[in-house]
mmCIF file of C-alpha atoms in Angstrom:
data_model
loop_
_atom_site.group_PDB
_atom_site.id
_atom_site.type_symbol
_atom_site.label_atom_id
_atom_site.label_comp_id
_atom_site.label_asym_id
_atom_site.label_seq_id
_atom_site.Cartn_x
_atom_site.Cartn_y
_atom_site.Cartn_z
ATOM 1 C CA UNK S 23 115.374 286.130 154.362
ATOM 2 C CA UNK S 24 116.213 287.476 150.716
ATOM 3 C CA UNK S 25 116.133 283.530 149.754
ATOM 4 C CA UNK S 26 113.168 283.131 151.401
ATOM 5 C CA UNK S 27 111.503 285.704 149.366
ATOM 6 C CA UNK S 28 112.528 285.100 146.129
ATOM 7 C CA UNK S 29 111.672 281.358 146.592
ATOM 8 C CA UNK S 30 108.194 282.129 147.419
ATOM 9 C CA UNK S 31 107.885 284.617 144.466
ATOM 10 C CA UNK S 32 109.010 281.393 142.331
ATOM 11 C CA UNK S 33 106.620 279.448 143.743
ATOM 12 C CA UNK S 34 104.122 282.121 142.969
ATOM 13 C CA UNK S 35 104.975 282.282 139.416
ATOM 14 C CA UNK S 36 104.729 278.717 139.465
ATOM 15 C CA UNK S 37 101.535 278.321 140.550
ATOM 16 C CA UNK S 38 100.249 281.437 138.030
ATOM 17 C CA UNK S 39 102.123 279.695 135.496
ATOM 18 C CA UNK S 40 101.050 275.809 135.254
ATOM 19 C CA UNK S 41 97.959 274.074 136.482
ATOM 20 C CA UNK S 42 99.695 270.661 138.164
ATOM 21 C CA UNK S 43 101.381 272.963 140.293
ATOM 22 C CA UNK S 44 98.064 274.037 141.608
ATOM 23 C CA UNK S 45 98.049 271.369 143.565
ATOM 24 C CA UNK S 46 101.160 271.825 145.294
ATOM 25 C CA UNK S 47 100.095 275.037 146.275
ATOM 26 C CA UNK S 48 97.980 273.780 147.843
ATOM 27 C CA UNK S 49 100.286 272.001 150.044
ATOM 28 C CA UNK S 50 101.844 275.242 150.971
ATOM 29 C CA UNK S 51 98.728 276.962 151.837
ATOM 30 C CA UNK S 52 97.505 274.366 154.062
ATOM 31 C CA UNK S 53 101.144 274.200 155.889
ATOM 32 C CA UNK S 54 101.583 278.430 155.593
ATOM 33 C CA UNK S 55 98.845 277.999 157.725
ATOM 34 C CA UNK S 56 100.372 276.191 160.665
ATOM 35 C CA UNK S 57 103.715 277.828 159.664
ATOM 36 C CA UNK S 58 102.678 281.335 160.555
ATOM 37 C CA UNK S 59 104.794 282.467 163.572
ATOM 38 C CA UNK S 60 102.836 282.765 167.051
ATOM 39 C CA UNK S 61 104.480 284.937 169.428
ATOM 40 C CA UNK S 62 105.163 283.051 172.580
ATOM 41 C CA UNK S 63 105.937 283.103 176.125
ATOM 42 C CA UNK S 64 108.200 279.932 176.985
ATOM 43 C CA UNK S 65 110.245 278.255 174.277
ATOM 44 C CA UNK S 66 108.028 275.123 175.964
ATOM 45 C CA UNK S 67 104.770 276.515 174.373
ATOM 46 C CA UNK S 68 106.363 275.450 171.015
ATOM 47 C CA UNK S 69 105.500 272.536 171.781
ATOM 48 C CA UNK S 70 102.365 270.590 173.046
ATOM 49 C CA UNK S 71 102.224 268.718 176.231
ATOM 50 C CA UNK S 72 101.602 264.867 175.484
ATOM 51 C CA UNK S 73 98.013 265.118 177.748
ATOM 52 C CA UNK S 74 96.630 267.772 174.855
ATOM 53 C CA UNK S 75 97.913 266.263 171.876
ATOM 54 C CA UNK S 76 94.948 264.859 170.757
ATOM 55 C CA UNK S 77 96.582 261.844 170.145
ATOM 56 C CA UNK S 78 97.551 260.384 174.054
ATOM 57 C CA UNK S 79 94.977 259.039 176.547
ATOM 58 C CA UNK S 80 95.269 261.881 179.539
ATOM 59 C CA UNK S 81 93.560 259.304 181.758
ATOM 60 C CA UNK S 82 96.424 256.850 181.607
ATOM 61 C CA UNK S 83 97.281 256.494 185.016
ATOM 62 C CA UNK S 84 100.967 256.416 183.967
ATOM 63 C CA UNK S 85 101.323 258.947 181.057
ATOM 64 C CA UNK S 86 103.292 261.135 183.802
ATOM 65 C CA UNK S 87 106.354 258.807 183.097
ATOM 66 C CA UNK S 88 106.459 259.623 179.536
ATOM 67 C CA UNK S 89 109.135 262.599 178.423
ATOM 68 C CA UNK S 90 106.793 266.082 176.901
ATOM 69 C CA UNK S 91 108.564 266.628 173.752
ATOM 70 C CA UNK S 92 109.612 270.340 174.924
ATOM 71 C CA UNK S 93 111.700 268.964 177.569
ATOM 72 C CA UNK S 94 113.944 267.397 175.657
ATOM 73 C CA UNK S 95 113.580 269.127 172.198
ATOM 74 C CA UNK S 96 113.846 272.419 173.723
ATOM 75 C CA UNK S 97 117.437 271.935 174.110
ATOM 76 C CA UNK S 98 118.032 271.284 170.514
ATOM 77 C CA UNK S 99 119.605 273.761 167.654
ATOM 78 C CA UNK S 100 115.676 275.296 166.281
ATOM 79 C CA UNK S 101 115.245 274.474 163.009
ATOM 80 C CA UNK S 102 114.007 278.272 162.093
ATOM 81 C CA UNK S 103 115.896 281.186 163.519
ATOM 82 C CA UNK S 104 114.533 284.565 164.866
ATOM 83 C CA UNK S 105 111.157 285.672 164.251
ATOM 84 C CA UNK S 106 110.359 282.239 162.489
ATOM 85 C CA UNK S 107 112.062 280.345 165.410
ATOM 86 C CA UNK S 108 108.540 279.145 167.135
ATOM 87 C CA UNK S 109 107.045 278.271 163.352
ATOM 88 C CA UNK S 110 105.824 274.833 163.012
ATOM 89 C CA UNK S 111 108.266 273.177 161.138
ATOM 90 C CA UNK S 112 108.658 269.095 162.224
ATOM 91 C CA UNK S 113 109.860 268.605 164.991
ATOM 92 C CA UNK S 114 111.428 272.168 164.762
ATOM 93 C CA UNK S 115 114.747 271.190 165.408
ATOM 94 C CA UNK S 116 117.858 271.137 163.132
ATOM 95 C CA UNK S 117 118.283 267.542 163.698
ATOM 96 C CA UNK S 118 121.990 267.599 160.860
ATOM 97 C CA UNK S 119 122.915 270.152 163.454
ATOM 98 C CA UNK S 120 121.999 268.792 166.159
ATOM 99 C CA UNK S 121 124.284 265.594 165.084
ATOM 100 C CA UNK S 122 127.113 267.455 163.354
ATOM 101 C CA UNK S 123 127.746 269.650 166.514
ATOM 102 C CA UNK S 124 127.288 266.585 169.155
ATOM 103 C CA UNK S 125 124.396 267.861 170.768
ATOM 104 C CA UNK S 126 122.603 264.270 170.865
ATOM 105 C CA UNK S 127 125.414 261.274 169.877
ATOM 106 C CA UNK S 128 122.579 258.531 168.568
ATOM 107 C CA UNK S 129 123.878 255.219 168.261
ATOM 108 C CA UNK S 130 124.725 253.721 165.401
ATOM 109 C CA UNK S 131 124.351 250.001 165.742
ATOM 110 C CA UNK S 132 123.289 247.275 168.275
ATOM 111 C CA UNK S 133 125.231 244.394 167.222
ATOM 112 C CA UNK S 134 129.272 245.005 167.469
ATOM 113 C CA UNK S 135 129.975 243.293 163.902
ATOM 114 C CA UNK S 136 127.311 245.938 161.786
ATOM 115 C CA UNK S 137 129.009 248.046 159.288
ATOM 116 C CA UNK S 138 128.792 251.635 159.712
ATOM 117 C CA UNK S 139 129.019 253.434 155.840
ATOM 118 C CA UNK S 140 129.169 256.836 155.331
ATOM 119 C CA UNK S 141 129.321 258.361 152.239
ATOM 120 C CA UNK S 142 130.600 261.910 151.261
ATOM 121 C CA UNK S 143 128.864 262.427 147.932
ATOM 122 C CA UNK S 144 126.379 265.419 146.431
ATOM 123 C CA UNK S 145 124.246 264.209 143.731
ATOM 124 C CA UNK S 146 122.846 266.905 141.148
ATOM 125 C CA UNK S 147 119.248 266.288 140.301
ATOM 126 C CA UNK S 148 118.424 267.735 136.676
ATOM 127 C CA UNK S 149 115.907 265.128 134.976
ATOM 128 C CA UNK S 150 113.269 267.270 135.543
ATOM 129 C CA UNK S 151 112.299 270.839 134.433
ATOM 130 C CA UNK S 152 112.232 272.658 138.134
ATOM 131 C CA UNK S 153 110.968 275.548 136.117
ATOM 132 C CA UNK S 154 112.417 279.297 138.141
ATOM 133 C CA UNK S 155 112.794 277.040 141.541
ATOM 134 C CA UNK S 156 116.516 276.071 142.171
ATOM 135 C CA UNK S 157 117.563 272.303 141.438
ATOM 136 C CA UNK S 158 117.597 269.553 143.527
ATOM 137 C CA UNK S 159 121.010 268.623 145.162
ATOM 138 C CA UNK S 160 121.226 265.076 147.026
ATOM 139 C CA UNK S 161 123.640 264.991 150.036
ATOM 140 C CA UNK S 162 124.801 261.807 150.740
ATOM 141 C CA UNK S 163 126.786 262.905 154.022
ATOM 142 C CA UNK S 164 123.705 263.955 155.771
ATOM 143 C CA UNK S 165 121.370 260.836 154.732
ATOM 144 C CA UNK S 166 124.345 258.380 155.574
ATOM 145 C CA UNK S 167 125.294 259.859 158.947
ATOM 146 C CA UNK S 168 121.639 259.014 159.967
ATOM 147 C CA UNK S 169 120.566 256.101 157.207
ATOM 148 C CA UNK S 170 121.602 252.818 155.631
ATOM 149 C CA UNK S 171 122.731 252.711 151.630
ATOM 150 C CA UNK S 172 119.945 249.799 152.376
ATOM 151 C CA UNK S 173 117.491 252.363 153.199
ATOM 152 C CA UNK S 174 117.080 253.598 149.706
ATOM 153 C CA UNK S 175 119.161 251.461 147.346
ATOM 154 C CA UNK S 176 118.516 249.906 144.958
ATOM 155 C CA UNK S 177 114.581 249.289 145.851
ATOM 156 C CA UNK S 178 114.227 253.482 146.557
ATOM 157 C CA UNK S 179 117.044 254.492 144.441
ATOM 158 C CA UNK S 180 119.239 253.340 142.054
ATOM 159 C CA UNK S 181 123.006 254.167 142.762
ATOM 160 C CA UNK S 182 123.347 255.951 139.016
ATOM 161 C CA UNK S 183 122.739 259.717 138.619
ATOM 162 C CA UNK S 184 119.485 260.359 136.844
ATOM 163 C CA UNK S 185 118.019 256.382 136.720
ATOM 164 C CA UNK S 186 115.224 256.900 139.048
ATOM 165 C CA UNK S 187 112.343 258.392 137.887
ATOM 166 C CA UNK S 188 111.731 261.193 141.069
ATOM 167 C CA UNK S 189 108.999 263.377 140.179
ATOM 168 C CA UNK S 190 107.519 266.347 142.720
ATOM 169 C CA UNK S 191 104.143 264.806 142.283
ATOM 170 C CA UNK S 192 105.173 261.410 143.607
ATOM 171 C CA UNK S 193 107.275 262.882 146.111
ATOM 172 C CA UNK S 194 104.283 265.022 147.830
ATOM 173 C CA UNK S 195 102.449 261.326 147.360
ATOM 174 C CA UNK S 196 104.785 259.611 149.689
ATOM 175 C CA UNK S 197 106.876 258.221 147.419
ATOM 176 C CA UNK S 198 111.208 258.575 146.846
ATOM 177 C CA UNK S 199 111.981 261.512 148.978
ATOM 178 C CA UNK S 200 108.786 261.710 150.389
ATOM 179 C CA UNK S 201 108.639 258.203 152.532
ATOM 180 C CA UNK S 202 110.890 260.555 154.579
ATOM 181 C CA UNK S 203 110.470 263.942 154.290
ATOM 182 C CA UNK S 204 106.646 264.864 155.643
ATOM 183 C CA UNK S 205 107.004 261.692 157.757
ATOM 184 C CA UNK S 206 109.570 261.775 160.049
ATOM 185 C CA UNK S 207 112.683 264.362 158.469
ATOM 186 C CA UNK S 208 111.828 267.881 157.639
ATOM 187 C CA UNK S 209 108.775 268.062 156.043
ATOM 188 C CA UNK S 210 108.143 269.368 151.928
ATOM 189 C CA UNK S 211 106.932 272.837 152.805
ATOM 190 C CA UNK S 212 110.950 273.399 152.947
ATOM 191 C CA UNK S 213 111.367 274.000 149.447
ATOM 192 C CA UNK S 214 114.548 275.571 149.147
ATOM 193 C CA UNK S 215 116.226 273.193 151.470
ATOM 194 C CA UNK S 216 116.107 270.588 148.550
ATOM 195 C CA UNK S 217 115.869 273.092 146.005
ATOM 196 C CA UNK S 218 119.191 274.676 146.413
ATOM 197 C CA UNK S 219 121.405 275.078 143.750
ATOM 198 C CA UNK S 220 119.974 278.435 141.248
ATOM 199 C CA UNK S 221 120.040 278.181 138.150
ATOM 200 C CA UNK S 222 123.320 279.927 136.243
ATOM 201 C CA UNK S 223 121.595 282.592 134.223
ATOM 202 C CA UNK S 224 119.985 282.945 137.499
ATOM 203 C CA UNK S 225 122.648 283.982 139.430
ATOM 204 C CA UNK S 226 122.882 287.450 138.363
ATOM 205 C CA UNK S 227 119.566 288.328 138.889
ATOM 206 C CA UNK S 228 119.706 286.763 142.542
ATOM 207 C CA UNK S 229 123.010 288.490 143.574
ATOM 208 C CA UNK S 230 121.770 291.697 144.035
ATOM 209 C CA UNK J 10 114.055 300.282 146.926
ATOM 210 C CA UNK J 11 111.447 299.448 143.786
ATOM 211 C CA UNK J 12 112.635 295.943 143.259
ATOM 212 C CA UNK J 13 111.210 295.320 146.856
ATOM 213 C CA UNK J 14 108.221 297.239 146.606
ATOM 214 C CA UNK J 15 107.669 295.082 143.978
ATOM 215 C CA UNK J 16 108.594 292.054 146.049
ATOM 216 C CA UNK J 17 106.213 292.835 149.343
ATOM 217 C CA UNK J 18 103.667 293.358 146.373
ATOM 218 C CA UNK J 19 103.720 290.157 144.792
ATOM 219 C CA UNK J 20 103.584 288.565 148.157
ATOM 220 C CA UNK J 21 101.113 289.825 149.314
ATOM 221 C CA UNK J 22 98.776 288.720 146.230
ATOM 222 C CA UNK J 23 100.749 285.445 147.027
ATOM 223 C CA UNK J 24 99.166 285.287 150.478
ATOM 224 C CA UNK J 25 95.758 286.444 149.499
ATOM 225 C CA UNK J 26 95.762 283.880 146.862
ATOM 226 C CA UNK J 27 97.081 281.246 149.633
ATOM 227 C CA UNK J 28 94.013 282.483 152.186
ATOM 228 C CA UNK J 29 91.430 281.425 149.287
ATOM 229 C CA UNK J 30 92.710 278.265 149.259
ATOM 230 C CA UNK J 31 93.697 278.064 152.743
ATOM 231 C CA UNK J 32 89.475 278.518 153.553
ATOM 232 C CA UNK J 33 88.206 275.794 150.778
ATOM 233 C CA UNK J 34 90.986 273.494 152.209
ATOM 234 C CA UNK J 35 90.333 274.093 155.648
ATOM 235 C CA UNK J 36 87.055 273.093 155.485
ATOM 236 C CA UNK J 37 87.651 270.040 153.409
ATOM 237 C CA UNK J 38 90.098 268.760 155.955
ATOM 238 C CA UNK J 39 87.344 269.015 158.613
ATOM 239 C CA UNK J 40 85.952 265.989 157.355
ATOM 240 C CA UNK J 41 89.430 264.309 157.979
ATOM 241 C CA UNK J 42 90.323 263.139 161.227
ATOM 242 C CA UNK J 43 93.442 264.059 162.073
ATOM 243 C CA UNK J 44 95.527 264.936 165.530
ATOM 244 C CA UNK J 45 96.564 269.076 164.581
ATOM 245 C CA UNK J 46 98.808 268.826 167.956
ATOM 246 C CA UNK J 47 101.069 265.503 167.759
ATOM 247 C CA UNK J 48 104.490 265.823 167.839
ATOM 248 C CA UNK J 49 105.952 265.221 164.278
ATOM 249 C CA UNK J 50 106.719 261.480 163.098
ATOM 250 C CA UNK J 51 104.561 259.794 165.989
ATOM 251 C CA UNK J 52 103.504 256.601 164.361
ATOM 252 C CA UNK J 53 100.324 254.988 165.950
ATOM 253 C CA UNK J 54 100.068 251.084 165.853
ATOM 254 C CA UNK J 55 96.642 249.829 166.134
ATOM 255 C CA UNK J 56 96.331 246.947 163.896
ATOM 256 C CA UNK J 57 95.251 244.738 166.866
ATOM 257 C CA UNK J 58 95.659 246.692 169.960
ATOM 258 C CA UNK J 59 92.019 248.168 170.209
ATOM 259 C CA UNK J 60 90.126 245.018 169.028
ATOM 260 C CA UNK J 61 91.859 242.505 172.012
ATOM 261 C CA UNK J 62 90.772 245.531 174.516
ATOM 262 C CA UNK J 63 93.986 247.377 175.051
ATOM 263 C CA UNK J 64 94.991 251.386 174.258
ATOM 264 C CA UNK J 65 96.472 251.761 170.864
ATOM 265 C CA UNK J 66 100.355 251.884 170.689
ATOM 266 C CA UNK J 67 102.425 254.904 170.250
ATOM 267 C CA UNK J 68 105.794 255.191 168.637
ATOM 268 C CA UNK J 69 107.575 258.374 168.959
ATOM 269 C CA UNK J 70 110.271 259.319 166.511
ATOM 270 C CA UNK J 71 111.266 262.247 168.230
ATOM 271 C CA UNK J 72 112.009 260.027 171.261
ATOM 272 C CA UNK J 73 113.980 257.475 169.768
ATOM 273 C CA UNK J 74 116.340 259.257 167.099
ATOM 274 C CA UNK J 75 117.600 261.489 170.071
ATOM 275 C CA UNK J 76 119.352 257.952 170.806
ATOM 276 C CA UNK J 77 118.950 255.909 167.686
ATOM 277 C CA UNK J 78 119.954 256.335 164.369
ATOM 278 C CA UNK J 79 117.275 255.488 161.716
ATOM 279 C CA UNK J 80 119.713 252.956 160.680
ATOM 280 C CA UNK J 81 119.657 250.793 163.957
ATOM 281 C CA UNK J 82 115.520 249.803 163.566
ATOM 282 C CA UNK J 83 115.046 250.506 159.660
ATOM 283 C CA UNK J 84 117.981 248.599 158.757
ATOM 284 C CA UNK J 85 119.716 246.089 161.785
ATOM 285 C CA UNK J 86 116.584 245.804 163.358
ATOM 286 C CA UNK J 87 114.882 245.306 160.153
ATOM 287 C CA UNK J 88 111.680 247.779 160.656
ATOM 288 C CA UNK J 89 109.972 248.362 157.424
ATOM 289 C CA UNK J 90 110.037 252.275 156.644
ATOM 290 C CA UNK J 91 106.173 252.344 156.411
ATOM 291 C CA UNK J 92 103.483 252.656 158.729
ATOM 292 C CA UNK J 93 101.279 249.703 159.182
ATOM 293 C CA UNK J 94 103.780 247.168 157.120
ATOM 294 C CA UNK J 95 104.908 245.662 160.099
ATOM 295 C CA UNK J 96 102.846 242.949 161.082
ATOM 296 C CA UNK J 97 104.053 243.678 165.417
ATOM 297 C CA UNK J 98 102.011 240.992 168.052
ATOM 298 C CA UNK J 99 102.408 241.309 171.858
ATOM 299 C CA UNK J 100 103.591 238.019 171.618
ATOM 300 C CA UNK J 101 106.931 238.442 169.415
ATOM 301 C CA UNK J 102 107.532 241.660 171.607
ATOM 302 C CA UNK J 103 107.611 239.454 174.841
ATOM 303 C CA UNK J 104 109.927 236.782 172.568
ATOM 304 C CA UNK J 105 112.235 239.723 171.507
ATOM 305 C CA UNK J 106 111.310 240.545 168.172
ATOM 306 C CA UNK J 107 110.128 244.001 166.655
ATOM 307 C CA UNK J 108 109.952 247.021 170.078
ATOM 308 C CA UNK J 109 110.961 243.724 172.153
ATOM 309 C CA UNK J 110 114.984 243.961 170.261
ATOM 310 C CA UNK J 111 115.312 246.755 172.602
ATOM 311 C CA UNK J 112 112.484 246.723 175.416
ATOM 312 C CA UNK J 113 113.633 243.513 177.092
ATOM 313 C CA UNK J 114 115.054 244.928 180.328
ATOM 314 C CA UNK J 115 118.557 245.624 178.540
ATOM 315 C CA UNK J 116 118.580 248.068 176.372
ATOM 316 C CA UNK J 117 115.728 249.391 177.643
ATOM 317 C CA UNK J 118 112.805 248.585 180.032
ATOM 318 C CA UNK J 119 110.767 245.598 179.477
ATOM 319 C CA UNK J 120 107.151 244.446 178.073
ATOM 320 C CA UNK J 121 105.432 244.356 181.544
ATOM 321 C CA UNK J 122 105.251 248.263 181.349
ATOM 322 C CA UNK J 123 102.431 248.317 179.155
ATOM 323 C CA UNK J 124 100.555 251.415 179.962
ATOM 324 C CA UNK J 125 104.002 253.406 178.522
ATOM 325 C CA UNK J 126 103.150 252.004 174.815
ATOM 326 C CA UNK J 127 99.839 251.345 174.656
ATOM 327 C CA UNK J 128 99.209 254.822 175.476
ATOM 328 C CA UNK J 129 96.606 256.010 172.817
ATOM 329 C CA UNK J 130 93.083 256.887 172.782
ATOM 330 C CA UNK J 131 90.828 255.321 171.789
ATOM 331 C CA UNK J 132 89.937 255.267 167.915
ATOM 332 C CA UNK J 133 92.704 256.158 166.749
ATOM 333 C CA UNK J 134 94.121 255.224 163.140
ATOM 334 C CA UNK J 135 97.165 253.242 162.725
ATOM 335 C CA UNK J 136 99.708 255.912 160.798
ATOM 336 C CA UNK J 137 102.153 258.453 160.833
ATOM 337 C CA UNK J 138 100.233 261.411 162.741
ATOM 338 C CA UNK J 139 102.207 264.527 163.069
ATOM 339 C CA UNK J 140 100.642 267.569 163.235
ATOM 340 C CA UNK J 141 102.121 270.418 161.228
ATOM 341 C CA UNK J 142 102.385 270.413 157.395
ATOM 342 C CA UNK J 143 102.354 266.616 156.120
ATOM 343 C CA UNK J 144 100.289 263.735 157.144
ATOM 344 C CA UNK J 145 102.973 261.092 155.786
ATOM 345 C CA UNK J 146 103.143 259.124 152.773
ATOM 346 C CA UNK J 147 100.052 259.450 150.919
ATOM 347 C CA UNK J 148 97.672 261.395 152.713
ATOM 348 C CA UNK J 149 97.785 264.570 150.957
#
């Protein structure tokens, strides 16, 4: 909670402080919107049935055979605990958790003679000037568990620290980080969750 | 005691500052259309669907990572990681290409079961949909 708060005051300061970042304000508005909590009855009600989701045909004589989300994702580690547990957040589940801790066991491969890689290796971001927010740190564990090296190198990525040029701006366009995340992993309202790592000087000021 | 004070305070000008925003955004997005209620990462294919007089396709993530890894379709399976790149026809599903890899009565049920994919109504734009904070690689 503490994080929480001192993240959005960054933000905040951010915003106050330089006009690009307007924009991604923005962003957070619009999803602060959907992220406020709703009290609920059911941990179903988190999520919507596939008849009102705006998005099926409820006259499909056979959309009965399809799984509702909550029936499945339900069972999942939430992605937000407590009071924030029923915020919108993805698919509001904790999907490295729900791998690490064997609570779904998705396969890896189809065809015996693929090669499974994983790769234990954090990657400091620092090319850019993050401003008050905490840097970026890259874990290549969790991307590997799920993802190729294929997946993002060399077209996404290159395999050298600091070669690519990842900005925020292209990121909230779709682009390096965001092809995933605000597609189909967590989505960019989740600052701190790539902004991690504080700066030294600080440290102090946080620790109390 | 102060230092939070101070904290709640400058959050709370945070929200109000958000809720200006929030209006003047909320009523540009109305001119948008957009599903608020899909589950996150559904990807809707309807490149072709619609025009040869069937229900637009839908792909949920959710779904398939609970037994997939992103690895097996983006990278063995060879799905390109953006919406609408993948040129998919009926026809190279029923010959085992593209959804067919896995829906051919093996892995998992076959192409006669159309009314479980082409499950959309109509309209709808091909995309990630999704409805919470993101609508996917360039749409903010």
């Amino acid at each position: 909670m503490l994080l929480f708060c001192w993240n959005i005051k960054d933000v905040k300061r951010y915003i106050v402080g330089r006009l690009p970042a307007v924009c991604i304000g923005l962003c957070i508005a619009l999803s602060s919107l959907a992220a406020e909590p709703v009290p609920v009855a059911s941990p179903h009600s988190n999520w919507v049935p596939l008849a009102q989701d705006g998005l099926h045909d409820p006259s499909n004589p056979r959309l009965d055979l399809l799984q509702n989300p909550a029936e499945a994702l339900s069972l999942l580690p939430p992605d937000l605990e407590g009071n924030e547990r029923s915020s919108v957040v993805g698919n509001r589940v904790k999907w490295v958790k729900a791998l690490r801790e064997g609570y779904i066991n998705p396969r890896t491969n189809i065809y015996p003679e693929t090669k499974i890689k994983v790769l234990d290796l954090d990657v400091m971001l620092t090319k850019r000037d993050t401003g008050e927010l905490p840097r970026v740190l890259f874990p290549h564990k969790q991307h590997t568990e799920w993802l190729d090296c294929s997946n993002c190198h060399e077209w996404l990525f290159k395999s050298k620290t600091g070669a690519t040029p990842i900005s925020m701006f292209a990121i909230l366009d779709g682009e390096y980080c965001g092809r995933c995340h605000g597609a189909v992993a967590f989505p960019l309202t989740q600052c701190q969750r790539c902004h991690s790592v504080p700066f030294a000087a600080q440290a102090p000021a946080k620790a109390q | 005691m102060m230092e939070s004070d101070l904290r709640t305070h400058s959050r709370h000008r945070f929200r109000r500052f958000m809720r200006a925003g929030i209006v003047s955004l909320a009523l540009s997005m109305l001119a948008i259309p957009f599903s608020l209620h899909a589950e996150y990462g559904d990807v809707v294919l309807n490149k072709r669907a619609e025009k040869a007089g069937v229900r637009p396709v839908i792909f949920p993530h959710w779904f398939h990572r609970i037994r997939f890894r992103c690895k097996v379709c983006h990278s063995e399976l060879g799905f390109e990681m953006r919406a609408g790149a993948n040129d998919v026809l009926m026809w190279d599903i029923v010959n085992g290409k593209f959804c067919g890899m896995c829906h051919n009565n093996q892995i998992a049920w076959g192409p006669e079961n159309c009314d479980l994919c082409h499950s959309g109504k109509q309209g709808l734009e091909s995309g990630i949909h999704g409805g919470d904070s993101t609508m996917g690689p360039g749409r903010w």
